[in-house]
Coordinates of C-alpha atoms in Angstrom, one line a residue:
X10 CA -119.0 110.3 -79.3
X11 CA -117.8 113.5 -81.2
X12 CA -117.3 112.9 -85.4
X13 CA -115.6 114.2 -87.8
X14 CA -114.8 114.0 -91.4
X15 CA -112.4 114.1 -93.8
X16 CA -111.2 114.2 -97.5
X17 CA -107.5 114.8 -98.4
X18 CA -105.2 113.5 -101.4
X19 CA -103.1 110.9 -99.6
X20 CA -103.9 108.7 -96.3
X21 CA -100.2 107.4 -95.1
X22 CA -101.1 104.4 -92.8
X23 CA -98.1 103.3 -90.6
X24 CA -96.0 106.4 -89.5
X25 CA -92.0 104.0 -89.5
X26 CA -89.6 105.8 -91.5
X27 CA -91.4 104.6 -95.1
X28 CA -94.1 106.7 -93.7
X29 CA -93.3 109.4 -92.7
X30 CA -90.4 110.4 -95.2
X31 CA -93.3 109.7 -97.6
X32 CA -95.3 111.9 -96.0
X33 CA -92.5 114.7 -96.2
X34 CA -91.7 114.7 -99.6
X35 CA -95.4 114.6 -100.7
X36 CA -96.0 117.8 -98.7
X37 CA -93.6 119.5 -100.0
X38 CA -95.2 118.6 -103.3
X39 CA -98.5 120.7 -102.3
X40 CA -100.1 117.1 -101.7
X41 CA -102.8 117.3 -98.7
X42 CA -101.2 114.3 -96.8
X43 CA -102.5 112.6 -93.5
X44 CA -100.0 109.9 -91.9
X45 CA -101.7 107.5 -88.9
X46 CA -99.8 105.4 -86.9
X47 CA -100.8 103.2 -83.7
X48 CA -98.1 103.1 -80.1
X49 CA -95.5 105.5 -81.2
X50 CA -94.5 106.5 -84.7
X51 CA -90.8 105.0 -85.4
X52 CA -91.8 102.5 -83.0
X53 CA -91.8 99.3 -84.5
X54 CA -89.0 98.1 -87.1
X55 CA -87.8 101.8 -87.8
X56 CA -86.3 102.6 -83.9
X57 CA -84.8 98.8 -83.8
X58 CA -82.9 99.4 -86.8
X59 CA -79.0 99.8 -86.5
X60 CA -79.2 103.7 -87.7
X61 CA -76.6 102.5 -90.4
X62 CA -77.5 104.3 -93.7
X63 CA -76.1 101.4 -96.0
X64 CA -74.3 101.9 -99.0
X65 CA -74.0 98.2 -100.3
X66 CA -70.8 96.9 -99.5
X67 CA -71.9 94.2 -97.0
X68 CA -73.4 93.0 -99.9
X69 CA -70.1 92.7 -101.8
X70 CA -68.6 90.7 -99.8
X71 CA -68.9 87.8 -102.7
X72 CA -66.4 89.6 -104.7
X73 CA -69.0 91.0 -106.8
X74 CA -71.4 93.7 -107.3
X75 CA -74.7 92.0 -106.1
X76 CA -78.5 93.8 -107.4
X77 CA -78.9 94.9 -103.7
X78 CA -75.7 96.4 -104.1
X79 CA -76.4 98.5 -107.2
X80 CA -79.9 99.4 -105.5
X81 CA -78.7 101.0 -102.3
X82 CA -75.3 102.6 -103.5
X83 CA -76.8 106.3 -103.9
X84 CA -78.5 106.4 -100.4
X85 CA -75.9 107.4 -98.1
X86 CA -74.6 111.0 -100.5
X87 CA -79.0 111.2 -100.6
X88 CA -78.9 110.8 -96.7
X89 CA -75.9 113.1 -96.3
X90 CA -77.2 115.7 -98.3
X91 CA -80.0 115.9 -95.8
X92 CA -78.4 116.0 -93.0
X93 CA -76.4 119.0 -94.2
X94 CA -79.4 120.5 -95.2
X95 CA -78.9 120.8 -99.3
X96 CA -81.5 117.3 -99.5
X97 CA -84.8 116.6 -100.2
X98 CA -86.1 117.4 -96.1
X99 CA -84.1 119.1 -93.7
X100 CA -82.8 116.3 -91.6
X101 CA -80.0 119.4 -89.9
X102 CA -81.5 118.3 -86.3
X103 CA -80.3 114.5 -86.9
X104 CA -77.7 113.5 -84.3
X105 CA -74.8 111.8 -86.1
X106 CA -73.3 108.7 -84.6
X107 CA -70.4 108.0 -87.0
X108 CA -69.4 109.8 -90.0
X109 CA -68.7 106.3 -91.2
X110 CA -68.9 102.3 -90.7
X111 CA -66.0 99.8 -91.0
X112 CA -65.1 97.0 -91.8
X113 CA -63.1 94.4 -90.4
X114 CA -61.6 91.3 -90.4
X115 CA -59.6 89.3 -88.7
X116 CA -57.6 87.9 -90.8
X117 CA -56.0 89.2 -94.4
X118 CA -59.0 89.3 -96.8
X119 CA -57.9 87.0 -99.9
X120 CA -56.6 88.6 -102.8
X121 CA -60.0 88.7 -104.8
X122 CA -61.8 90.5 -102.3
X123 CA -58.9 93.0 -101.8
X124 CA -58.5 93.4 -105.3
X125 CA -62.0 93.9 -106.0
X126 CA -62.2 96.6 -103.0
X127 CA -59.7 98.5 -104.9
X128 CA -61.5 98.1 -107.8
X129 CA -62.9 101.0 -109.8
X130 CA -66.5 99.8 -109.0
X131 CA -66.2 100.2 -104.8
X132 CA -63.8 103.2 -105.0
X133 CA -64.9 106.1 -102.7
X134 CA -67.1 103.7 -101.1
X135 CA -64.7 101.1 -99.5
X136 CA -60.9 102.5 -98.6
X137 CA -58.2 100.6 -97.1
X138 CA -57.3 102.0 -94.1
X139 CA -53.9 102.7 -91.8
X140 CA -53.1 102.1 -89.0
X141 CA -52.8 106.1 -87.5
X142 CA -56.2 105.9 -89.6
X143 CA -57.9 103.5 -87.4
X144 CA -60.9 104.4 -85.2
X145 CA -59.8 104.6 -81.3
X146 CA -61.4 101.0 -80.2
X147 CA -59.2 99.5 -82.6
X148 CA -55.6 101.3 -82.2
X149 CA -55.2 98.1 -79.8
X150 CA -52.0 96.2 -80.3
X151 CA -53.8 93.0 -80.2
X152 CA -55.9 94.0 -83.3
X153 CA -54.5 92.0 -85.9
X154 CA -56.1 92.0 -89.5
X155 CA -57.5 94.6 -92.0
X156 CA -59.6 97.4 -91.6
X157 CA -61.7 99.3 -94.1
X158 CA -64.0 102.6 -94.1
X159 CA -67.3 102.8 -95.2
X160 CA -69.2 105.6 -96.6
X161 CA -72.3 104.9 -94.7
X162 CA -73.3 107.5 -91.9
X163 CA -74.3 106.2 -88.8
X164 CA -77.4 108.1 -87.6
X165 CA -79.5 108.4 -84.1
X166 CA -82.5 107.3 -85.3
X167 CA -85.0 108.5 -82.4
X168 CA -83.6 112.1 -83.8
X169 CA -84.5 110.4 -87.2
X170 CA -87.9 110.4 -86.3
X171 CA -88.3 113.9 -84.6
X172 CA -87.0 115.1 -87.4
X173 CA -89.5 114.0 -90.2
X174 CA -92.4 114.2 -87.3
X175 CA -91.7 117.6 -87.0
X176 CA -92.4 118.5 -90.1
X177 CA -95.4 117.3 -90.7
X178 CA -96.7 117.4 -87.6
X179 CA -100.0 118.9 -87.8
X180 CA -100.6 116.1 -90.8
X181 CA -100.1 113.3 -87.7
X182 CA -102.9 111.4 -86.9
X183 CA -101.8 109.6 -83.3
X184 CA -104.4 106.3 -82.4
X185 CA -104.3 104.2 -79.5
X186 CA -103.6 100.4 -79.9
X187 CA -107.2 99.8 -79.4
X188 CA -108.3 101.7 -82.2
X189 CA -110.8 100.2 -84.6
X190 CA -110.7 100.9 -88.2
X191 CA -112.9 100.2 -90.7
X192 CA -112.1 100.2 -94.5
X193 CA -114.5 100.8 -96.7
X194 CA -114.2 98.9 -100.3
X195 CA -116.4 99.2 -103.3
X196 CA -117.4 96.4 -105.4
X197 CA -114.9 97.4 -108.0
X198 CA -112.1 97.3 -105.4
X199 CA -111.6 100.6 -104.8
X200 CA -111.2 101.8 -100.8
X201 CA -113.7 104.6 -100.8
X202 CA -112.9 105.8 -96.9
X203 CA -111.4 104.3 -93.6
X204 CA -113.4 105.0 -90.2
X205 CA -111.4 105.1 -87.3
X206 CA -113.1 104.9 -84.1
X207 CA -110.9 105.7 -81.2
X208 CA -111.4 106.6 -77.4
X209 CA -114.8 108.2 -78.4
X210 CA -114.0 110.0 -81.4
X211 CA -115.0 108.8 -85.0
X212 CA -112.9 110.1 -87.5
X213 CA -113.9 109.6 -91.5
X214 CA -111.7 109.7 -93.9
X215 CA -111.6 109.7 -97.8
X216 CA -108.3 110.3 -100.0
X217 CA -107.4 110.3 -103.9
X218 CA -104.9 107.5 -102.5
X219 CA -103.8 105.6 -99.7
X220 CA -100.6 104.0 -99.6
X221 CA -99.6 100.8 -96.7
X222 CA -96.6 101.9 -94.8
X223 CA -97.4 99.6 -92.3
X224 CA -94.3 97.0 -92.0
X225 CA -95.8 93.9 -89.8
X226 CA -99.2 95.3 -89.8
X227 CA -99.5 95.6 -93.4
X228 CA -100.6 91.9 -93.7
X229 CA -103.4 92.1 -91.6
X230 CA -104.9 95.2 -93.7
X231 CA -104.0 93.4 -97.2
X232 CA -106.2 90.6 -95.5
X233 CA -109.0 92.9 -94.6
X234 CA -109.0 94.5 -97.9
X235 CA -109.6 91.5 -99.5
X236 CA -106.3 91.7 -101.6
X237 CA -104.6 88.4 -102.2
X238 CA -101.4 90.1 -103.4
X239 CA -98.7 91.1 -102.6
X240 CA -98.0 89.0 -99.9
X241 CA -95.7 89.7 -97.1
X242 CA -92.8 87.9 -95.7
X243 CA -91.2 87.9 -92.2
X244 CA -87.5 87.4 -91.8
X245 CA -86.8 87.6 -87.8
X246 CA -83.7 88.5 -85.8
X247 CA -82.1 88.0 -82.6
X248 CA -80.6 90.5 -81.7
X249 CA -77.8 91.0 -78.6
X250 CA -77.3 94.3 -76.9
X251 CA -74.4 95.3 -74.2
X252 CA -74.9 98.1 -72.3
X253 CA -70.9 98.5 -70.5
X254 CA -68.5 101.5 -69.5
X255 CA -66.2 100.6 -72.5
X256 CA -65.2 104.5 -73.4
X257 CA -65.0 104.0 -77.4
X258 CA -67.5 103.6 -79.3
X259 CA -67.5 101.2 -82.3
X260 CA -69.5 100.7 -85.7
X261 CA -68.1 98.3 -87.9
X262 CA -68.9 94.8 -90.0
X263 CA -66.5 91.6 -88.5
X264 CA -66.6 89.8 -92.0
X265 CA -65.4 86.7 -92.6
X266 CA -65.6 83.7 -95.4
X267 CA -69.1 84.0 -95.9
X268 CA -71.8 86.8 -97.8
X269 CA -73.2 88.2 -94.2
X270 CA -70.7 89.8 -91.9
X271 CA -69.9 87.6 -88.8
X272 CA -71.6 90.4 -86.6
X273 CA -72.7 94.0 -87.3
X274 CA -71.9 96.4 -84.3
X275 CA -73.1 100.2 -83.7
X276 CA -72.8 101.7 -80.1
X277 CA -75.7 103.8 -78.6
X278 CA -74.7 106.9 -75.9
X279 CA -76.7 106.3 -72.7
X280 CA -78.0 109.0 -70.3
X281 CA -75.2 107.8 -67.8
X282 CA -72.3 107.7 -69.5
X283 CA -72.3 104.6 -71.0
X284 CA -72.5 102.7 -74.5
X285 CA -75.1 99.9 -75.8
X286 CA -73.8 98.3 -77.9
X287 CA -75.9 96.4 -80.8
X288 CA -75.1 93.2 -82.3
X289 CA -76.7 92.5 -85.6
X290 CA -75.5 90.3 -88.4
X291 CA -74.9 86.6 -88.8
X292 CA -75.0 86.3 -84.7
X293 CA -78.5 87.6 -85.0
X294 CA -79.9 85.6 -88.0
X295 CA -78.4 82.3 -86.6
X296 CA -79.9 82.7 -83.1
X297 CA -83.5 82.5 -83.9
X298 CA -83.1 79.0 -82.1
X299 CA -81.3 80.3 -79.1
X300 CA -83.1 81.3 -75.7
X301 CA -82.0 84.8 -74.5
X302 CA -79.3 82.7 -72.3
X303 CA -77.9 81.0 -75.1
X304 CA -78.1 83.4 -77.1
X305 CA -75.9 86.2 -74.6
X306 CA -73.6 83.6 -73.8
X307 CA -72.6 82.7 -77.7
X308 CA -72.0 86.7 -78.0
X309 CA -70.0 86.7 -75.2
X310 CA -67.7 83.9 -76.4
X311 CA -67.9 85.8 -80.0
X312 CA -67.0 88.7 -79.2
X313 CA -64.6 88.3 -76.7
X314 CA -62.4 86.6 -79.7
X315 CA -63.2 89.3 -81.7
X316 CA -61.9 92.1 -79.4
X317 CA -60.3 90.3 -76.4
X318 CA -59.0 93.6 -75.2
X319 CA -62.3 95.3 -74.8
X320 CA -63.3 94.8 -71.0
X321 CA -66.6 93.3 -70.1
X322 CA -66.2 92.5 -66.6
X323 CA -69.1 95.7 -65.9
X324 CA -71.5 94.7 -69.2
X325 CA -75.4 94.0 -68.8
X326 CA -76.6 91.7 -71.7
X327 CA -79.8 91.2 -73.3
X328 CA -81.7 90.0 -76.1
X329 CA -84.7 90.8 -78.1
X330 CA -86.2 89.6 -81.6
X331 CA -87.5 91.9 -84.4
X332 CA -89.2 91.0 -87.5
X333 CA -88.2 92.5 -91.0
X334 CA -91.4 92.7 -92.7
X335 CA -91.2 92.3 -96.7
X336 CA -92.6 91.6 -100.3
X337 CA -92.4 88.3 -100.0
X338 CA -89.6 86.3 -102.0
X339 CA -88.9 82.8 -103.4
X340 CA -87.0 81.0 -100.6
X341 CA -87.9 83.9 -98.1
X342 CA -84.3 85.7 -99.3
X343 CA -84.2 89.5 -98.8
X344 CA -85.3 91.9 -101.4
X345 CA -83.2 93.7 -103.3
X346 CA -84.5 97.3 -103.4
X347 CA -87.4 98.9 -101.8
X348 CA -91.0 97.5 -103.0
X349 CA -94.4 99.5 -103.6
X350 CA -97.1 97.6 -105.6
X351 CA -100.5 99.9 -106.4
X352 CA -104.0 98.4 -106.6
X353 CA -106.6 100.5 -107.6
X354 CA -106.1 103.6 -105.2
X355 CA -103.7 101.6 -102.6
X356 CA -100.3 101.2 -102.8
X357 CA -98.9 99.2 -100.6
X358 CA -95.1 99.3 -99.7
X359 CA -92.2 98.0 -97.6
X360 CA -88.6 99.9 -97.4
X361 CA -87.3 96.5 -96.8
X362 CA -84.0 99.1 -95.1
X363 CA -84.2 102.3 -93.3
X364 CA -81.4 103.6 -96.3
X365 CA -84.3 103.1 -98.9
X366 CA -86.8 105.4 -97.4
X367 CA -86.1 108.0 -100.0
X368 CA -85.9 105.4 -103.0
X369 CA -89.5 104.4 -101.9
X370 CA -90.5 107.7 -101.6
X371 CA -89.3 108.2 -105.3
X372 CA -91.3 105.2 -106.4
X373 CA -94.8 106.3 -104.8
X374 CA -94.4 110.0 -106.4
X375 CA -93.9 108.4 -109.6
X376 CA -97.2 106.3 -109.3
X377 CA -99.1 109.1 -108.2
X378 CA -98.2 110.8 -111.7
X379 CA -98.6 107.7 -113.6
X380 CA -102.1 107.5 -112.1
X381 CA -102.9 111.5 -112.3
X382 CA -103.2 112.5 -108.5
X383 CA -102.6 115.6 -108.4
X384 CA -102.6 117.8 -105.6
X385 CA -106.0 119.8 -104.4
X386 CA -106.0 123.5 -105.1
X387 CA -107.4 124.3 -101.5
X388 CA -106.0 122.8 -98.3
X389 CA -107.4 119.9 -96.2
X390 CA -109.5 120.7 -93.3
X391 CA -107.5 119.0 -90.5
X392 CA -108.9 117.2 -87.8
X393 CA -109.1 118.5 -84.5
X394 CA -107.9 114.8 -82.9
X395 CA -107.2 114.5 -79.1
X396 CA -103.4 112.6 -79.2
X397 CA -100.7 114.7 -80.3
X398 CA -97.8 112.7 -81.9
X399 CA -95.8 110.2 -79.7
X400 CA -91.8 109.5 -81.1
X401 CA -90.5 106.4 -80.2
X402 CA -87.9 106.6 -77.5
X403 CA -84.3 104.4 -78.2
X404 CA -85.6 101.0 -78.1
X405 CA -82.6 99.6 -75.5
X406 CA -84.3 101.8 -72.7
X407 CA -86.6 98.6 -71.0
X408 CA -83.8 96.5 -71.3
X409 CA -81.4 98.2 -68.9
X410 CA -81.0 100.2 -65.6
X411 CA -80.2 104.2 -65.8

């Protein structure tokens, strides 16, 4: 077995989007910076995400501005800056799904939520549109109700991923899923070093900080750590994807009566030809009870009266579930921003949305002041490790014939 150690400022464990933006912007801060991640990085909730860089206004849907609301509004012109390459990383490589999400309903909205759309407080991030405005899937005589467009990019997010991996590449520390790690606490709390042993190698490593990126993993680390807080929470989904020869794509909230849209749909380009598309949304929250045939045939009834002039005749279905892994809440409700919590020299953290990413980001370079990390003067001797960085591919792939 061949060993090797290690001291740098910050260990990054869980290489998702919290991760590895993370790991971005503290480079560029001179900050000696190692990210690990286990499978692929991106791979877990990060690639199953819709790609929809929220701006809040699903969360307005109660005619008011909601906390989550306020928390998230400034995301999508941070985001866009990026991808233009006048942001915080250069995210130029990014494919670009949409340049916007809509909105849609059925019906005419009542007067209070129409009003408050209008309304000084949403304008510039909600607009009303025409009908010689409307996106291609729905310029469809038998569209019938209002339409509205978002400021919220719709992004690729594999090319997310390769993106920030690129980066920071040589900071990328790539372990199989059998790899043991062993954290090493002091009596006063503090994690002195992890060991990671892994196909052979043994790789020691000891930081100013190390910060729990980890999303469903994290409470299994909290647990080995000893720390009793914070605790985690796991909301799950069931989510519904179509993969059909539909030629327009569509990205766009179905809102009705209630807080959460009726379903949440963003379409995914396919080597072939053809579209995935992804249902999220109320469909997905309410089917944690459904089997994969119950749950495909309530889509299809749902979404044949929402667009009954879209043809599915060709379409494969399937299902999968996700977990969204967050601080836990009273009543299991979703957070309202994203979350970091430090203990001694371990923060631990959950984006709680892939939009957030640079708002937790903001938080963690803030502790690290408040605690006086500052970066090294000389750079990190890296590791000369065996795995070079995996991306996760587009998560539909298993699920459907090329």
């Amino acid at each position: 077995m061949t060993t090797d150690s290690i001291k740098t400022d910050i260990v990054i464990i869980g290489g998702g989007i919290a991760g590895l933006w993370l790991a971005n912007r503290l480079q560029q801060l001179g900050y000696n910076c190692l990210i690990l991640e286990k499978g692929s990085f991106g791979g877990g909730q990060t690639v199953k995400s819709q790609g929809i860089i929220h701006g809040g206004a699903k969360y307005t849907l109660t005619g008011t501005l909601t906390k989550s609301a306020e928390a998230i509004s400034q995301m999508p012109s941070r985001w866009r800056q990026c991808l233009a390459g006048e942001g915080e990383i250069d995210l130029t490589s990014v494919k670009v799904l949409s340049q916007h999400h809509y909105m849609w309903s059925t019906q005419g909205l009542g007067s209070k939520l129409t009003t408050f759309f209008a309304s000084k407080a949403l304008r510039g991030r909600v607009n009303k549109l025409s009908k010689k405005e409307y996106p291609t899937v729905f310029q469809n005589p038998a569209f019938k109700g209002d339409l509205y467009q978002l400021d919220e990019v719709v992004l690729d997010v594999p090319t997310v991923i390769q993106a920030l991996i690129k980066l920071i590449q040589q900071s990328a520390i790539q372990l199989t899923k059998n790899a043991q790690i062993n954290w090493q606490v002091n009596e006063q709390g503090t994690l002195n070093k992890i060991i990671i042993n892994d196909q052979n190698h043994q790789l020691a490593i000891s930081a100013q900080h190390f910060v729990l990126t980890a999303g469903e993993g994290t409470q299994d680390i909290l647990n080995q750590l000893n720390f009793s807080t914070p605790q985690m929470q796991l909301r799950p989904l069931h989510m519904v994807m179509i993969k059909h020869p539909h030629p327009h794509p569509i990205y766009a909230h179905c809102i009705g009566a209630q807080a959460l849209p009726k379903m949440t749909i963003t379409s995914h380009p396919t080597p072939d030809g053809q579209w995935v598309w992804y249902l999220g949304g109320a469909i997905a929250e309410n089917g944690l009870d459904k089997s994969t045939e119950e749950q495909i045939a309530t889509a299809k009834q749902q979404i044949q009266q929402l667009l009954p002039w879209v043809d599915f005749s060709q379409a494969q279905w399937a299902t999968f579930r996700v977990n969204r892994a967050e601080p836990k809440q009273s009543s299991l409700v979703r957070p309202d921003a994203a979350y970091s919590q430090t203990q001694s020299n371990v923060s631990v953290c959950w984006p709680t949305k892939l939009a957030l990413a640079p708002n937790l980001a903001d938080q963690i370079v803030e502790q690290l002041k408040a605690l006086s990390i500052q970066p090294s003067t000389t750079p990190a001797v890296l590791p000369d490790w065996p795995n070079s960085p995996i991306v996760s591919a587009p998560f539909w792939q298993e699920y459907f014939d090329e």
